[in-house]
PDB file of C-alpha atoms in Angstrom:
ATOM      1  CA  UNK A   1      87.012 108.241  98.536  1.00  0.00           C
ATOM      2  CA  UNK A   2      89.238 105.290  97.757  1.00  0.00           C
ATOM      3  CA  UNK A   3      92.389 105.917  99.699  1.00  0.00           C
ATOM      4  CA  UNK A   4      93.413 107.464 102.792  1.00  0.00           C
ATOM      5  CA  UNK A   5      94.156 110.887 102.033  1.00  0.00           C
ATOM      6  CA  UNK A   6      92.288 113.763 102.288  1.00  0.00           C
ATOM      7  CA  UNK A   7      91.797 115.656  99.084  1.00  0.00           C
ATOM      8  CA  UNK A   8      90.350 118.882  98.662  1.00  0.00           C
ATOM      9  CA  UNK A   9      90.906 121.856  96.119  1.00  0.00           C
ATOM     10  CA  UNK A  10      93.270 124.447  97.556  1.00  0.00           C
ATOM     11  CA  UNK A  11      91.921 127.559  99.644  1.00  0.00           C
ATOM     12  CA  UNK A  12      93.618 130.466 100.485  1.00  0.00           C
ATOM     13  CA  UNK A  13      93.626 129.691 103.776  1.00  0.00           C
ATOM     14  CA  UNK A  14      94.983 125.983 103.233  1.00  0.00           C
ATOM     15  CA  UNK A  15      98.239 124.804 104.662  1.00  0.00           C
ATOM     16  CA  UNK A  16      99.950 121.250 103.848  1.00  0.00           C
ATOM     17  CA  UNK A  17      99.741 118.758 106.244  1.00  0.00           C
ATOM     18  CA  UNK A  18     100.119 114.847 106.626  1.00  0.00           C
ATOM     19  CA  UNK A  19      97.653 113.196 105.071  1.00  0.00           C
ATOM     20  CA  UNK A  20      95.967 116.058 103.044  1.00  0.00           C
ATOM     21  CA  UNK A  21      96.197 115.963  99.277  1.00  0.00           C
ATOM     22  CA  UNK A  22      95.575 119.777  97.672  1.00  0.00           C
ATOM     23  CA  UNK A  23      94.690 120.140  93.938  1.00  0.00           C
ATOM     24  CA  UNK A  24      95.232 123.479  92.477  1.00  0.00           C
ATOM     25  CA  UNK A  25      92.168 125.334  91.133  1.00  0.00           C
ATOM     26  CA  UNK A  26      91.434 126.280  87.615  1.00  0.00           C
ATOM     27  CA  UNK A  27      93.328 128.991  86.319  1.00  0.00           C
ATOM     28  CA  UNK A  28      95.861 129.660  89.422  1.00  0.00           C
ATOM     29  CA  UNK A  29      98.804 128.084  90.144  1.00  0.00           C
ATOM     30  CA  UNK A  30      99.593 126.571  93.629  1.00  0.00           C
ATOM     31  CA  UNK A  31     102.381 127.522  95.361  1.00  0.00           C
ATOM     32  CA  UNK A  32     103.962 126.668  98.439  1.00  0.00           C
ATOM     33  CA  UNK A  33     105.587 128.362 101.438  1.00  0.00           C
ATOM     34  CA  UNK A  34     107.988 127.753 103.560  1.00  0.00           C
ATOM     35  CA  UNK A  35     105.955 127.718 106.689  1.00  0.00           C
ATOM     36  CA  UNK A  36     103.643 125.088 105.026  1.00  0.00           C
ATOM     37  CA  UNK A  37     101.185 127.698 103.735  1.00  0.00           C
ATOM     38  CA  UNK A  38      99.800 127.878 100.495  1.00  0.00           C
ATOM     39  CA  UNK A  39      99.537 130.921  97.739  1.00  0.00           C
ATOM     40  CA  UNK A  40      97.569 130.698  94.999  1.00  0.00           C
ATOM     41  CA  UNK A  41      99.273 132.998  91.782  1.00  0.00           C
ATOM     42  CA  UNK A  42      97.907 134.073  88.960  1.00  0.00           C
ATOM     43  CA  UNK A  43     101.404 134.438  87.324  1.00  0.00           C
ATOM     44  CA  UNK A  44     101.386 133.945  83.351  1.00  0.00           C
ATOM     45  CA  UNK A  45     100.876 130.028  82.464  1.00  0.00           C
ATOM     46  CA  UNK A  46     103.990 128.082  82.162  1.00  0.00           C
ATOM     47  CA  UNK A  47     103.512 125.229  79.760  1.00  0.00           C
ATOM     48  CA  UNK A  48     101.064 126.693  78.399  1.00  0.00           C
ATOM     49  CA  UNK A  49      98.691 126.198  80.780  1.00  0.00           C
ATOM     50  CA  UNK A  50      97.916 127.486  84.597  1.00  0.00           C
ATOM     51  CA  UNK A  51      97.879 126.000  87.520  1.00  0.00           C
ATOM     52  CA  UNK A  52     100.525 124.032  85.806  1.00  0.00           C
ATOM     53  CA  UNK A  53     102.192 121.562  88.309  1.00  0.00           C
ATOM     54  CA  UNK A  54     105.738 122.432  87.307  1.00  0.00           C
ATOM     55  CA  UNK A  55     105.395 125.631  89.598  1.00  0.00           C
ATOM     56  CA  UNK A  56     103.862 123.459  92.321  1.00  0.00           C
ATOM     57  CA  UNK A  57     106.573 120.618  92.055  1.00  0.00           C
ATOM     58  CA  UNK A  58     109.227 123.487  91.893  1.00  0.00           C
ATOM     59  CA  UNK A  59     108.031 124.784  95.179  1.00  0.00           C
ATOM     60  CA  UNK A  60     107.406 121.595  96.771  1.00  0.00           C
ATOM     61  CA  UNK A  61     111.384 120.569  95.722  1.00  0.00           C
ATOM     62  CA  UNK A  62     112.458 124.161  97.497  1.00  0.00           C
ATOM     63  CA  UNK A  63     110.483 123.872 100.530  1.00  0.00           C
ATOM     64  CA  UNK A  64     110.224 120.057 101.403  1.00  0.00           C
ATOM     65  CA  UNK A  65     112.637 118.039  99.062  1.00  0.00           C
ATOM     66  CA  UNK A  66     112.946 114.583 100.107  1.00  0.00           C
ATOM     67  CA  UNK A  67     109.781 114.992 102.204  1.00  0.00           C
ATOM     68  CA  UNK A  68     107.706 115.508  98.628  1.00  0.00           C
ATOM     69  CA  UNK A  69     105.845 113.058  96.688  1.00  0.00           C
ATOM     70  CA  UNK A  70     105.353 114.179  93.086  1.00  0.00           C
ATOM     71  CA  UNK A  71     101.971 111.966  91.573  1.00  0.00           C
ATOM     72  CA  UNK A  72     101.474 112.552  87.495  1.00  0.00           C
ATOM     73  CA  UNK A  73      98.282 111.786  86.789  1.00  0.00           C
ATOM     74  CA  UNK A  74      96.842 111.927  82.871  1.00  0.00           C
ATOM     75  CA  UNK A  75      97.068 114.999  81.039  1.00  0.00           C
ATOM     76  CA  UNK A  76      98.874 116.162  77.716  1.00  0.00           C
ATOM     77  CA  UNK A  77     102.120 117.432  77.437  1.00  0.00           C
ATOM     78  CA  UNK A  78     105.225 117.427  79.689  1.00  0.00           C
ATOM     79  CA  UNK A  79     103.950 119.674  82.194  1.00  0.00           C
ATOM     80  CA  UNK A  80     105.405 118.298  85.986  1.00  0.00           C
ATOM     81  CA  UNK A  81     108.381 116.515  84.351  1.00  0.00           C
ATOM     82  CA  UNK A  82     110.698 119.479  85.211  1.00  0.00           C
ATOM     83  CA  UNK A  83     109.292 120.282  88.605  1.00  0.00           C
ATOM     84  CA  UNK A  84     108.997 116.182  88.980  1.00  0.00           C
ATOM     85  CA  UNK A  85     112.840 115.914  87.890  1.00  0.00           C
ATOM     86  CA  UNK A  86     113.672 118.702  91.031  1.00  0.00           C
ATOM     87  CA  UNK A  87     111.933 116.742  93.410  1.00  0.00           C
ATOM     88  CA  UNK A  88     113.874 113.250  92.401  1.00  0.00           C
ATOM     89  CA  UNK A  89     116.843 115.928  92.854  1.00  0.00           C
ATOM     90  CA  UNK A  90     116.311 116.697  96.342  1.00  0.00           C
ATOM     91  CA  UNK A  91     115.621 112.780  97.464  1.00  0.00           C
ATOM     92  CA  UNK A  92     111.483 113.123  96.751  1.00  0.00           C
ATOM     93  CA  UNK A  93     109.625 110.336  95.066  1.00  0.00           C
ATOM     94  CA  UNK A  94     107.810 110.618  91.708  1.00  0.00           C
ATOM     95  CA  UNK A  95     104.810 108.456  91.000  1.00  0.00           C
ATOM     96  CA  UNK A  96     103.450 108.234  87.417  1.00  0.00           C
ATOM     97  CA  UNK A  97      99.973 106.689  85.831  1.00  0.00           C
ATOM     98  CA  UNK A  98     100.366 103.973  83.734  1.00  0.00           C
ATOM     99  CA  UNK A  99      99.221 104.119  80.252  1.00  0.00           C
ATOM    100  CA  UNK A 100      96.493 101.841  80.422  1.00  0.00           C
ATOM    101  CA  UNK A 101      94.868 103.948  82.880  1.00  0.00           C
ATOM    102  CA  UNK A 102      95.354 107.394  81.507  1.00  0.00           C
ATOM    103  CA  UNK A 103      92.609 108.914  79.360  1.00  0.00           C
ATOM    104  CA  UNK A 104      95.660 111.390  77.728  1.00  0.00           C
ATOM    105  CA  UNK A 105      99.474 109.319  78.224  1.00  0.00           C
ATOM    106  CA  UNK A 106     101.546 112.785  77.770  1.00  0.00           C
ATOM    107  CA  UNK A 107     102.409 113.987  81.198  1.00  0.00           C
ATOM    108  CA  UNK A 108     103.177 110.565  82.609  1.00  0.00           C
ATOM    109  CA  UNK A 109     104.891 109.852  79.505  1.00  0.00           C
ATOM    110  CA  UNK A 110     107.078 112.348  79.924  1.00  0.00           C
ATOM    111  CA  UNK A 111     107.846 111.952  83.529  1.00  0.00           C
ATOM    112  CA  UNK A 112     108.338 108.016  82.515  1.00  0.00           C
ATOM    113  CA  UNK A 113     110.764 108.523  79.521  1.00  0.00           C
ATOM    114  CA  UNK A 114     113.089 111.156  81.639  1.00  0.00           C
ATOM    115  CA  UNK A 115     113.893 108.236  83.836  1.00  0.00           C
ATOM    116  CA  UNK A 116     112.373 110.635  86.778  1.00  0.00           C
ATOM    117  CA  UNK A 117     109.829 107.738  87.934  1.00  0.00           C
ATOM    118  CA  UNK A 118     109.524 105.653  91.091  1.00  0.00           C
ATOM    119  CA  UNK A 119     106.610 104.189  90.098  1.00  0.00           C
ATOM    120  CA  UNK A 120     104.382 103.480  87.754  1.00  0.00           C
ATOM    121  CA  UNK A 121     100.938 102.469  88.797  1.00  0.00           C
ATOM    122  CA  UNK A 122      97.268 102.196  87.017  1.00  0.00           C
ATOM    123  CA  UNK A 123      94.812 104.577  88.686  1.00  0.00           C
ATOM    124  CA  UNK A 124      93.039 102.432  90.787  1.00  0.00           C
ATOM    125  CA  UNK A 125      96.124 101.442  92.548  1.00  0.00           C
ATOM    126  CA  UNK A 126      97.450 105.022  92.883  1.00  0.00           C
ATOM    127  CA  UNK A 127      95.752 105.708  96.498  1.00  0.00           C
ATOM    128  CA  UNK A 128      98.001 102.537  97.578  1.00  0.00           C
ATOM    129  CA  UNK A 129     101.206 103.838  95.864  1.00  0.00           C
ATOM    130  CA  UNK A 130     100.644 107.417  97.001  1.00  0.00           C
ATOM    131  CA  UNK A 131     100.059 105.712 100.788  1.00  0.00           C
ATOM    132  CA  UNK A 132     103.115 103.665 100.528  1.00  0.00           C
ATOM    133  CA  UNK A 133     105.429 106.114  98.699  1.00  0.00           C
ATOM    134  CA  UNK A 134     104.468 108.842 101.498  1.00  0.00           C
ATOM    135  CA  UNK A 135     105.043 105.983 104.477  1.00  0.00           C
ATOM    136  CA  UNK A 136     108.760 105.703 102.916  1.00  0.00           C
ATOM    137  CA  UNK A 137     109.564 108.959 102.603  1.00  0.00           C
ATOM    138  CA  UNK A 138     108.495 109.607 106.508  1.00  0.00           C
ATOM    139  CA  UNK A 139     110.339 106.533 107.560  1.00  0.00           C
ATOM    140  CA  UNK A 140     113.365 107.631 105.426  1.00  0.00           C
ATOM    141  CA  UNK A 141     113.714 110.948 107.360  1.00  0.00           C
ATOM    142  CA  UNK A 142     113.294 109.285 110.634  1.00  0.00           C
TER     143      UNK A 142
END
């Protein structure tokens, strides 16, 4: 409701497309396709948890690279740093909550300390830095 993307929980029937945000459901992991589709797996959790947004970052890197924008939002552990660090690898960007904002620092804290991070920005000005972080990545493959 705050910023300008679309965001919905992932359907089977979902594809990605500009200016849609998809958030995986509870208990499946979100993967992409090639062709812009989406799967939704229920493959065994990887960091101990599923969806876990290591298999969605690692399929977003395969697929998209520097067209990707990674966003690591509060949760605990270091779940997304490795999918987050294959993004930054393929000429994505990776956006990370600041402390102050995050109810649980661990996943952004991870992201932050592996030097992974574009930028770091409090909740409430994340729909900006998502916004502005996609508008340079679609002016940088112009």
């Amino acid at each position: 409701r705050v910023g300008p993307l679309h965001v919905k929980e992932a359907g089977r029937s979902d594809r990605v497309s500009v200016g849609m945000a998809l958030l995986a459901r509870g208990g499946l992991h979100l993967c992409l396709q090639q062709d812009g589709s989406i799967r939704l797996s229920d493959a065994p959790p990887r960091n101990h948890v599923r969806p876990a947004v290591d298999v969605t970052f690692e399929h977003a890197a395969r697929w998209f690279g520097p067209a990707s924008v990674a966003v690591i939002l509060t949760g605990m552990g270091s779940d997304g740093t490795v999918g987050a660090r294959r993004i930054k690898a393929r000429g994505g960007m990776v956006l990370a909550e600041a402390e102050e904002s995050c109810v649980v620092y661990g996943m952004p804290k991870s992201a932050i300390e592996a030097g992974i991070v574009d930028r770091i920005a409090s909740i409430d000005q994340m729909p900006v830095a998502v916004s502005e972080a996609v508008d340079h990545v679609a002016q940088t493959l112009r």
